[in-house]
Short mmCIF file of C-alpha atoms and ligand atoms in Angstrom, two decimals:
data_model
loop_
_atom_site.label_atom_id
_atom_site.label_comp_id
_atom_site.label_asym_id
_atom_site.label_seq_id
_atom_site.Cartn_x
_atom_site.Cartn_y
_atom_site.Cartn_z
CA UNK A 1 -22.66 -4.23 -49.47
CA UNK A 2 -22.56 -2.16 -46.24
CA UNK A 3 -22.53 -3.05 -42.56
CA UNK A 4 -21.46 -1.45 -39.28
CA UNK A 5 -18.99 -4.10 -38.12
CA UNK A 6 -17.39 -6.64 -40.44
CA UNK A 7 -16.37 -9.72 -38.47
CA UNK A 8 -13.61 -11.90 -39.91
CA UNK A 9 -13.91 -15.62 -38.73
CA UNK A 10 -16.81 -17.76 -37.40
CA UNK A 11 -15.02 -19.36 -34.48
CA UNK A 12 -16.35 -18.67 -31.00
CA UNK A 13 -14.88 -15.20 -30.89
CA UNK A 14 -16.46 -13.99 -34.07
CA UNK A 15 -19.83 -15.75 -33.53
CA UNK A 16 -20.14 -14.51 -29.95
CA UNK A 17 -19.25 -10.97 -30.90
CA UNK A 18 -21.77 -11.09 -33.83
CA UNK A 19 -24.54 -12.25 -31.51
CA UNK A 20 -23.92 -9.70 -28.77
CA UNK A 21 -23.73 -6.89 -31.31
CA UNK A 22 -26.90 -8.14 -33.18
CA UNK A 23 -28.74 -8.14 -29.77
CA UNK A 24 -27.69 -4.54 -29.25
CA UNK A 25 -29.00 -3.54 -32.75
CA UNK A 26 -25.61 -3.19 -34.32
CA UNK A 27 -25.57 -4.53 -37.89
CA UNK A 28 -22.71 -7.02 -38.58
CA UNK A 29 -21.65 -9.50 -41.19
CA UNK A 30 -19.44 -12.55 -40.41
CA UNK A 31 -17.02 -13.72 -43.18
CA UNK A 32 -15.73 -17.33 -42.69
CA UNK A 33 -13.28 -18.97 -45.11
CA UNK A 34 -14.43 -22.52 -44.30
CA UNK A 35 -17.75 -24.28 -44.55
CA UNK A 36 -20.08 -24.69 -41.58
CA UNK A 37 -19.39 -28.43 -41.38
CA UNK A 38 -15.61 -27.86 -41.38
CA UNK A 39 -15.86 -25.40 -38.49
CA UNK A 40 -18.05 -27.81 -36.52
CA UNK A 41 -15.70 -30.69 -37.23
CA UNK A 42 -12.85 -29.14 -35.23
CA UNK A 43 -12.37 -30.62 -31.81
CA UNK A 44 -11.17 -28.25 -29.19
CA UNK A 45 -11.09 -27.86 -25.34
CA UNK A 46 -14.16 -27.80 -23.19
CA UNK A 47 -13.72 -25.97 -19.87
CA UNK A 48 -15.80 -22.72 -19.45
CA UNK A 49 -15.09 -20.20 -16.77
CA UNK A 50 -18.13 -18.60 -15.06
CA UNK A 51 -17.47 -15.31 -16.88
CA UNK A 52 -17.70 -17.22 -20.25
CA UNK A 53 -21.01 -18.85 -19.21
CA UNK A 54 -22.33 -15.43 -18.12
CA UNK A 55 -21.48 -13.98 -21.54
CA UNK A 56 -23.15 -16.90 -23.29
CA UNK A 57 -26.19 -16.28 -21.09
CA UNK A 58 -26.15 -12.63 -22.17
CA UNK A 59 -25.95 -13.65 -25.79
CA UNK A 60 -28.98 -15.83 -25.26
CA UNK A 61 -27.26 -19.02 -26.39
CA UNK A 62 -26.88 -20.96 -23.17
CA UNK A 63 -30.00 -23.13 -22.99
CA UNK A 64 -28.28 -26.37 -23.99
CA UNK A 65 -25.19 -25.51 -22.08
CA UNK A 66 -27.19 -25.31 -18.85
CA UNK A 67 -28.97 -28.65 -19.66
CA UNK A 68 -25.95 -30.68 -20.76
CA UNK A 69 -22.91 -28.85 -19.27
CA UNK A 70 -21.20 -30.51 -16.34
CA UNK A 71 -20.41 -28.40 -13.33
CA UNK A 72 -17.04 -29.12 -11.87
CA UNK A 73 -16.20 -27.93 -8.34
CA UNK A 74 -12.65 -29.08 -8.46
CA UNK A 75 -9.93 -30.86 -10.45
CA UNK A 76 -7.09 -33.23 -9.49
CA UNK A 77 -3.33 -32.98 -9.87
CA UNK A 78 -1.66 -36.41 -9.94
CA UNK A 79 2.06 -36.85 -9.27
CA UNK A 80 4.27 -39.34 -7.41
CA UNK A 81 1.53 -41.93 -7.95
CA UNK A 82 -1.00 -39.97 -5.83
CA UNK A 83 -3.94 -37.70 -6.68
CA UNK A 84 -4.53 -34.34 -4.97
CA UNK A 85 -7.86 -32.64 -5.39
CA UNK A 86 -8.03 -28.88 -5.74
CA UNK A 87 -11.47 -27.90 -4.41
CA UNK A 88 -12.28 -24.72 -6.38
CA UNK A 89 -15.62 -24.35 -4.73
CA UNK A 90 -14.33 -24.53 -1.22
CA UNK A 91 -11.20 -22.43 -1.88
CA UNK A 92 -12.59 -19.69 -3.97
CA UNK A 93 -16.36 -20.19 -4.09
CA UNK A 94 -16.57 -20.77 -7.89
CA UNK A 95 -16.81 -23.69 -10.31
CA UNK A 96 -16.17 -24.30 -14.01
CA UNK A 97 -18.55 -25.81 -16.57
CA UNK A 98 -17.37 -28.63 -18.84
CA UNK A 99 -19.09 -28.19 -22.30
CA UNK A 100 -17.28 -28.69 -25.59
CA UNK A 101 -16.17 -25.68 -27.64
CA UNK A 102 -17.70 -27.43 -30.64
CA UNK A 103 -21.09 -27.34 -28.87
CA UNK A 104 -20.65 -23.63 -27.97
CA UNK A 105 -19.93 -23.02 -31.63
CA UNK A 106 -23.01 -24.99 -32.78
CA UNK A 107 -25.31 -23.07 -30.30
CA UNK A 108 -23.90 -19.77 -31.63
CA UNK A 109 -24.43 -20.78 -35.24
CA UNK A 110 -28.00 -21.91 -34.55
CA UNK A 111 -28.70 -18.58 -32.83
CA UNK A 112 -27.27 -16.69 -35.74
CA UNK A 113 -29.38 -18.59 -38.17
CA UNK A 114 -32.50 -17.88 -36.07
CA UNK A 115 -31.71 -14.14 -35.85
CA UNK A 116 -31.58 -14.00 -39.66
CA UNK A 117 -28.19 -12.23 -39.52
CA UNK A 118 -25.68 -13.50 -42.04
CA UNK A 119 -22.64 -15.63 -42.09
CA UNK A 120 -20.83 -15.82 -45.46
CA UNK A 121 -19.21 -19.25 -45.40
CA UNK A 122 -16.49 -20.19 -47.85
CA UNK A 123 -15.48 -16.55 -48.29
CA UNK A 124 -12.23 -16.88 -50.24
CA UNK A 125 -9.23 -14.48 -50.39
CA UNK A 126 -10.51 -12.21 -47.62
CA UNK A 127 -8.49 -8.90 -47.54
CA UNK A 128 -8.71 -5.93 -45.19
CA UNK A 129 -8.38 -2.33 -46.44
CA UNK A 130 -8.25 1.25 -45.20
CA UNK A 131 -8.76 0.47 -41.47
CA UNK A 132 -6.35 3.32 -40.65
CA UNK A 133 -8.97 5.74 -42.11
CA UNK A 134 -12.67 6.36 -41.52
CA UNK A 135 -14.02 3.93 -44.15
CA UNK A 136 -12.64 0.40 -43.90
CA UNK A 137 -13.44 -2.22 -46.48
CA UNK A 138 -13.20 -5.98 -46.70
CA UNK A 139 -12.82 -7.69 -50.01
CA UNK A 140 -13.44 -11.39 -50.68
CA UNK A 141 -14.49 -13.86 -53.37
CA UNK A 142 -17.68 -15.91 -52.97
CA UNK A 143 -18.74 -18.50 -55.62
CA UNK A 144 -16.19 -17.09 -58.04
CA UNK A 145 -17.45 -13.43 -57.79
CA UNK A 146 -15.55 -10.60 -56.02
CA UNK A 147 -17.42 -8.77 -53.31
CA UNK A 148 -16.73 -5.62 -51.30
CA UNK A 149 -18.03 -4.89 -47.81
CA UNK A 150 -17.96 -1.30 -46.62
CA UNK A 151 -18.03 -1.04 -42.90
CA UNK A 152 -17.22 1.21 -39.93
CA UNK A 153 -15.12 -1.25 -37.92
CA UNK A 154 -13.41 -4.62 -38.58
CA UNK A 155 -13.16 -7.28 -35.91
CA UNK A 156 -10.35 -9.69 -36.70
CA UNK A 157 -11.60 -12.92 -35.05
CA UNK A 158 -9.89 -15.23 -37.58
CA UNK A 159 -7.62 -17.26 -35.35
CA UNK A 160 -3.88 -17.65 -35.22
CA UNK A 161 -3.38 -18.25 -38.98
CA UNK A 162 -5.86 -15.66 -40.08
CA UNK A 163 -5.48 -12.69 -42.38
CA UNK A 164 -6.31 -9.90 -39.86
CA UNK A 165 -3.15 -9.88 -37.82
CA UNK A 166 -1.12 -10.29 -40.99
CA UNK A 167 -2.72 -7.20 -42.44
CA UNK A 168 -1.14 -4.96 -39.82
CA UNK A 169 2.20 -3.36 -40.77
CA UNK A 170 4.91 -5.21 -38.86
CA UNK A 171 6.34 -1.95 -37.48
CA UNK A 172 3.00 -1.26 -35.73
CA UNK A 173 2.97 -4.50 -33.81
CA UNK A 174 5.14 -6.44 -31.29
CA UNK A 175 4.88 -10.11 -30.83
CA UNK A 176 5.94 -12.31 -27.93
CA UNK A 177 6.28 -16.04 -28.31
CA UNK A 178 7.30 -19.26 -26.58
CA UNK A 179 7.14 -22.60 -28.36
CA UNK A 180 7.25 -25.72 -26.15
CA UNK A 181 9.40 -28.78 -27.03
CA UNK A 182 6.53 -31.24 -27.04
CA UNK A 183 2.94 -31.68 -28.24
CA UNK A 184 -0.32 -33.23 -26.95
CA UNK A 185 -1.62 -36.39 -28.59
CA UNK A 186 -5.45 -36.26 -28.01
CA UNK A 187 -8.00 -39.02 -28.23
CA UNK A 188 -11.79 -38.79 -28.11
CA UNK A 189 -13.77 -41.93 -27.32
CA UNK A 190 -17.27 -42.95 -26.38
CA UNK A 191 -16.35 -44.41 -23.04
CA UNK A 192 -17.42 -43.09 -19.62
CA UNK A 193 -14.84 -40.69 -18.13
CA UNK A 194 -12.31 -42.29 -15.68
CA UNK A 195 -13.17 -39.72 -13.03
CA UNK A 196 -16.04 -37.23 -12.62
CA UNK A 197 -13.49 -34.44 -12.57
CA UNK A 198 -10.41 -33.68 -14.70
CA UNK A 199 -7.04 -35.24 -13.75
CA UNK A 200 -3.83 -33.42 -14.68
CA UNK A 201 -0.91 -35.85 -14.24
CA UNK A 202 2.79 -35.21 -14.07
CA UNK A 203 4.63 -38.51 -14.67
CA UNK A 204 8.21 -39.31 -15.51
CA UNK A 205 7.06 -40.59 -18.91
CA UNK A 206 5.35 -37.24 -19.50
CA UNK A 207 2.15 -35.32 -18.80
CA UNK A 208 -1.32 -36.85 -19.16
CA UNK A 209 -4.77 -35.31 -18.90
CA UNK A 210 -8.09 -37.08 -18.31
CA UNK A 211 -10.98 -34.89 -19.53
CA UNK A 212 -14.49 -35.45 -20.86
CA UNK A 213 -17.27 -34.10 -23.02
CA UNK A 214 -20.20 -35.85 -21.29
CA UNK A 215 -21.01 -38.79 -19.01
CA UNK A 216 -20.43 -41.08 -21.92
CA UNK A 217 -17.66 -39.36 -23.89
CA UNK A 218 -14.07 -39.00 -22.76
CA UNK A 219 -11.20 -36.91 -23.93
CA UNK A 220 -7.62 -37.87 -22.99
CA UNK A 221 -4.26 -36.37 -23.84
CA UNK A 222 -0.62 -37.51 -23.59
CA UNK A 223 2.44 -35.37 -23.82
CA UNK A 224 4.49 -36.61 -26.81
CA UNK A 225 7.58 -35.47 -28.71
CA UNK A 226 7.00 -33.19 -31.66
CA UNK A 227 8.46 -35.77 -33.99
CA UNK A 228 5.59 -38.21 -33.14
CA UNK A 229 2.88 -38.83 -35.76
CA UNK A 230 -0.74 -39.64 -34.76
CA UNK A 231 -0.90 -42.41 -37.47
CA UNK A 232 1.84 -44.30 -35.56
CA UNK A 233 -0.43 -44.58 -32.56
CA UNK A 234 -2.93 -47.42 -32.37
CA UNK A 235 -5.75 -47.16 -29.77
CA UNK A 236 -4.15 -49.93 -27.79
CA UNK A 237 -0.87 -48.11 -27.62
CA UNK A 238 -2.59 -44.91 -26.43
CA UNK A 239 -4.45 -46.66 -23.67
CA UNK A 240 -1.36 -48.59 -22.56
CA UNK A 241 0.67 -45.35 -22.35
CA UNK A 242 -2.14 -43.48 -20.53
CA UNK A 243 -2.29 -46.29 -17.88
CA UNK A 244 1.44 -45.96 -17.24
CA UNK A 245 1.02 -42.26 -16.37
CA UNK A 246 -1.97 -42.47 -14.03
CA UNK A 247 -2.46 -43.45 -10.41
CA UNK A 248 -3.57 -46.99 -9.51
CA UNK A 249 -7.14 -46.08 -8.77
CA UNK A 250 -7.46 -44.41 -12.19
CA UNK A 251 -5.90 -47.37 -13.94
CA UNK A 252 -8.39 -49.66 -12.29
CA UNK A 253 -11.30 -47.44 -13.23
CA UNK A 254 -10.27 -46.67 -16.84
CA UNK A 255 -12.69 -47.89 -19.47
CA UNK A 256 -11.02 -48.12 -22.89
CA UNK A 257 -12.65 -48.38 -26.30
CA UNK A 258 -12.18 -47.31 -29.92
CA UNK A 259 -11.08 -43.75 -30.65
CA UNK A 260 -13.39 -41.40 -32.61
CA UNK A 261 -10.53 -39.02 -33.22
CA UNK A 262 -6.82 -38.94 -32.58
CA UNK A 263 -4.53 -35.98 -33.33
CA UNK A 264 -1.38 -34.13 -32.20
CA UNK A 265 -1.39 -30.45 -31.28
CA UNK A 266 1.73 -28.41 -30.68
CA UNK A 267 1.95 -26.10 -27.64
CA UNK A 268 2.64 -22.43 -27.93
CA UNK A 269 2.36 -19.23 -26.00
CA UNK A 270 1.86 -16.10 -28.19
CA UNK A 271 0.75 -12.48 -27.77
CA UNK A 272 0.54 -9.66 -30.32
CA UNK A 273 0.38 -6.05 -29.04
CA UNK A 274 -1.55 -3.86 -29.36
CA UNK A 275 -4.99 -5.28 -30.19
CA UNK A 276 -6.25 -2.18 -32.04
CA UNK A 277 -5.04 -0.55 -35.24
CA UNK A 278 -7.34 2.36 -36.12
CA UNK A 279 -10.65 0.71 -36.99
CA UNK A 280 -9.35 -2.87 -36.78
CA UNK A 281 -9.62 -4.80 -33.59
CA UNK A 282 -8.05 -8.23 -32.96
CA UNK A 283 -9.83 -10.69 -30.64
CA UNK A 284 -9.25 -14.33 -29.60
CA UNK A 285 -6.64 -16.59 -31.19
CA UNK A 286 -5.94 -13.96 -33.79
CA UNK A 287 -4.15 -11.95 -31.06
CA UNK A 288 -2.96 -14.61 -28.60
CA UNK A 289 -2.38 -18.32 -28.08
CA UNK A 290 -2.01 -20.23 -24.81
CA UNK A 291 -0.85 -23.81 -24.30
CA UNK A 292 -3.99 -25.83 -23.41
CA UNK A 293 -2.81 -26.84 -19.95
CA UNK A 294 -4.70 -24.00 -18.19
CA UNK A 295 -7.87 -24.46 -20.35
CA UNK A 296 -7.76 -20.70 -21.22
CA UNK A 297 -8.03 -20.52 -24.99
CA UNK A 298 -11.75 -20.18 -25.47
CA UNK A 299 -12.18 -18.23 -22.18
CA UNK A 300 -9.65 -15.61 -23.32
CA UNK A 301 -11.41 -15.27 -26.59
CA UNK A 302 -14.67 -14.70 -24.66
CA UNK A 303 -13.10 -12.05 -22.46
CA UNK A 304 -11.80 -10.11 -25.50
CA UNK A 305 -15.36 -10.28 -26.84
CA UNK A 306 -16.73 -9.01 -23.50
CA UNK A 307 -14.58 -5.84 -23.73
CA UNK A 308 -15.02 -5.36 -27.50
CA UNK A 309 -18.79 -5.77 -27.51
CA UNK A 310 -19.17 -3.34 -24.62
CA UNK A 311 -16.82 -0.82 -26.29
CA UNK A 312 -18.71 -0.94 -29.61
CA UNK A 313 -22.11 -0.82 -28.00
CA UNK A 314 -20.98 2.21 -25.98
CA UNK A 315 -19.53 3.84 -29.16
CA UNK A 316 -22.88 3.51 -31.00
CA UNK A 317 -25.17 4.35 -28.05
CA UNK A 318 -23.26 7.21 -26.51
CA UNK A 319 -21.03 8.41 -29.28
CA UNK A 320 -17.92 8.04 -27.17
CA UNK A 321 -14.79 6.25 -28.09
CA UNK A 322 -13.55 5.84 -24.51
CA UNK A 323 -14.31 2.06 -24.55
CA UNK A 324 -12.64 1.40 -27.91
CA UNK A 325 -9.63 3.53 -26.92
CA UNK A 326 -9.17 1.40 -23.78
CA UNK A 327 -9.94 -1.95 -25.50
CA UNK A 328 -6.40 -3.04 -26.18
CA UNK A 329 -4.96 -2.13 -22.76
CA UNK A 330 -7.85 -3.69 -20.78
CA UNK A 331 -7.66 -6.95 -22.78
CA UNK A 332 -3.89 -7.21 -22.56
CA UNK A 333 -3.88 -6.98 -18.76
CA UNK A 334 -6.08 -9.98 -18.50
CA UNK A 335 -4.41 -11.79 -21.44
CA UNK A 336 -1.00 -11.65 -19.84
CA UNK A 337 -2.31 -13.07 -16.52
CA UNK A 338 -3.86 -15.95 -18.43
CA UNK A 339 -0.58 -16.33 -20.42
CA UNK A 340 1.33 -16.45 -17.18
CA UNK A 341 -1.01 -19.02 -15.65
CA UNK A 342 -0.95 -21.31 -18.74
CA UNK A 343 2.85 -21.08 -18.99
CA UNK A 344 3.13 -21.92 -15.24
CA UNK A 345 0.73 -24.88 -15.42
CA UNK A 346 2.57 -26.14 -18.52
CA UNK A 347 5.95 -25.77 -16.85
CA UNK A 348 4.86 -27.57 -13.66
CA UNK A 349 2.99 -30.44 -15.23
CA UNK A 350 5.27 -31.47 -18.18
CA UNK A 351 8.57 -33.26 -18.50
CA UNK A 352 10.95 -31.00 -20.42
CA UNK A 353 13.71 -32.58 -22.46
CA UNK A 354 17.10 -31.42 -21.32
CA UNK A 355 15.94 -30.43 -17.84
CA UNK A 356 18.80 -30.99 -15.34
CA UNK A 357 18.43 -32.61 -11.93
CA UNK A 358 18.04 -29.13 -10.32
CA UNK A 359 15.11 -28.26 -12.55
CA UNK A 360 13.50 -31.61 -11.76
CA UNK A 361 13.82 -31.08 -8.00
CA UNK A 362 12.27 -27.59 -8.29
CA UNK A 363 9.33 -29.05 -10.08
CA UNK A 364 8.84 -31.69 -7.39
CA UNK A 365 9.00 -29.04 -4.69
CA UNK A 366 6.46 -26.94 -6.47
CA UNK A 367 4.01 -29.79 -6.75
CA UNK A 368 4.55 -30.80 -3.08
CA UNK A 369 4.01 -27.18 -2.04
CA UNK A 370 0.76 -27.05 -4.05
CA UNK A 371 -0.46 -30.30 -2.52
CA UNK A 372 0.03 -29.10 1.00
CA UNK A 373 -0.46 -25.31 0.97
CA UNK A 374 -3.97 -23.79 1.01
CA UNK A 375 -2.43 -20.47 -0.12
CA UNK A 376 -0.90 -22.09 -3.21
CA UNK A 377 -4.15 -23.99 -3.96
CA UNK A 378 -6.14 -20.74 -3.77
CA UNK A 379 -3.77 -19.13 -6.33
CA UNK A 380 -4.29 -22.03 -8.68
CA UNK A 381 -8.07 -22.15 -8.15
CA UNK A 382 -8.52 -18.40 -8.60
CA UNK A 383 -6.71 -18.47 -11.96
CA UNK A 384 -8.26 -21.75 -13.16
CA UNK A 385 -11.84 -20.65 -12.60
CA UNK A 386 -10.99 -17.28 -14.27
CA UNK A 387 -9.87 -13.92 -13.01
CA UNK A 388 -12.61 -11.29 -12.95
CA UNK A 389 -13.19 -9.16 -16.13
CA UNK A 390 -12.42 -6.09 -14.00
CA UNK A 391 -15.24 -3.83 -14.94
N1 LIG B 1 -10.87 -15.34 -43.66
C1 LIG B 1 -11.99 -15.72 -43.07
N2 LIG B 1 -12.01 -16.55 -42.00
C2 LIG B 1 -10.85 -16.99 -41.55
C3 LIG B 1 -9.62 -16.73 -42.16
C4 LIG B 1 -9.64 -15.82 -43.27
N3 LIG B 1 -8.55 -15.38 -43.91
N4 LIG B 1 -8.64 -17.33 -41.51
C5 LIG B 1 -9.18 -18.05 -40.56
N5 LIG B 1 -10.56 -17.92 -40.57
C6 LIG B 1 -11.51 -18.51 -39.69
C7 LIG B 1 -11.18 -19.93 -39.32
O1 LIG B 1 -11.61 -20.87 -40.35
C8 LIG B 1 -11.93 -20.10 -38.02
O2 LIG B 1 -13.26 -20.63 -38.24
O3 LIG B 1 -11.54 -17.81 -38.46
C9 LIG B 1 -12.03 -18.73 -37.47
C10 LIG B 1 -11.19 -18.58 -36.18
O4 LIG B 1 -11.73 -19.35 -35.23
P1 LIG B 1 -10.84 -20.07 -34.01
O5 LIG B 1 -9.58 -20.56 -34.57
O6 LIG B 1 -11.69 -20.99 -33.34
O7 LIG B 1 -10.46 -18.77 -33.10
P2 LIG B 1 -11.34 -17.98 -32.01
O8 LIG B 1 -12.75 -17.69 -32.50
O9 LIG B 1 -10.46 -16.82 -31.57
O10 LIG B 1 -11.46 -18.95 -30.78
C11 LIG B 1 -10.49 -19.21 -29.86
O11 LIG B 1 -10.48 -21.45 -30.45
O12 LIG B 1 -8.38 -22.19 -31.27
C12 LIG B 1 -9.34 -22.31 -30.19
O13 LIG B 1 -8.02 -22.73 -28.31
C13 LIG B 1 -8.63 -21.73 -29.03
O14 LIG B 1 -10.44 -22.10 -27.70
C14 LIG B 1 -9.76 -21.10 -28.34
C15 LIG B 1 -10.65 -20.57 -29.36
C1 LIG B 2 -10.32 -30.75 -23.01
O1 LIG B 2 -11.35 -31.27 -22.45
O2 LIG B 2 -10.17 -30.90 -24.19
C2 LIG B 2 -9.37 -30.01 -22.15
C3 LIG B 2 -9.62 -29.81 -20.80
C4 LIG B 2 -8.71 -29.11 -20.00
C5 LIG B 2 -7.58 -28.62 -20.57
C6 LIG B 2 -7.27 -28.86 -21.92
C7 LIG B 2 -8.15 -29.53 -22.68
O3 LIG B 2 -6.69 -27.97 -19.80
#
């Protein structure tokens, strides 16, 4: 089998890249190790920057997003028992859209099906070859038979645990990492959200986040020790603990109900550099991870795809490699700013074990500054709604 671009992974990065290339007439094949249902069963974050929405518009997959997505002009920080709204719209003139990543993935898969372009699900033992030369290949097993895909480029969109980054010789890559000493216990429930906007709470018992998927479905998170197990949490225990960490008004408004899902996710910052190795490009979680506090994971995957799709389209249309040569550097400049923002939000909003009294006072001062300084709020708003793509 032959194609122009072999895409590894059918998460949002791989699917969006596939759609944008397909629209530009560039042939591509997506290889995904899991089934469609498994991919759609994953519950992930749900805040889209305007740049991500624009890209989904460009890919022609945003009809439902515009119907069902919730536009949020601000979000609240809660600490010391009081809530402080950061008004993105007023401060920076932009908003974010709340629409689950699972829904983005579903819309992209449906568009892919309609376009007739292929996704090979349950592709086993995917391996990448010869991307340092002119004729890369991808091998995999499907229904017990070995297959070989000849291509011109490989896009490694296979997430943090994928094979693409692991195929690069260690000497060619540098990695940067920070692991945080806590996780997030998340719950999804068919209850109306406690507030029409997100609430990020810093409390002495730990961080809490009130988010949502729709007017009738809520998503809440609690900071928890990494030793904690989701099975040890009943719904009642979760709601009790959430109430302890929120302001009085939120506690009074909170509607509780049975959980649809409960799980614990670790928090990590990670970047691999560079993002290009000959004819292999890394994009999305394959290249970088952010802790979820800044809601940047999906948005960063989308900005990588923005740069990579343009670079490949330019390569095929104009026979110039300027875009693909600049891909890694352009992405990394934006990635590091999102890494910084996510690390900062995480540091400011969580309780760190072993923090001394000085560290605690600095955190309080930072939050107080943010609550009272327009300049500080603008800096938060500008990063939260998403920095420009820069071209
Ligand atoms: N071969 C083929 N597919 C693979 C392989 C492999 N060896 N390893 C992983 N995959 C698939 C996974 O099953 C998954 O469907 O690659 C896909 C990667 O998708 P995501 O993990 O969703 O990563 P990405 O598309 O970069 O999206 C980033 O997802 O993890 C969240 O917070 C993150 O929101 C961000 C977004
Ligand atoms: C979510 O809705 O799952 C969500 C929202 C904002 C975040 C993280 C997760 O910062």
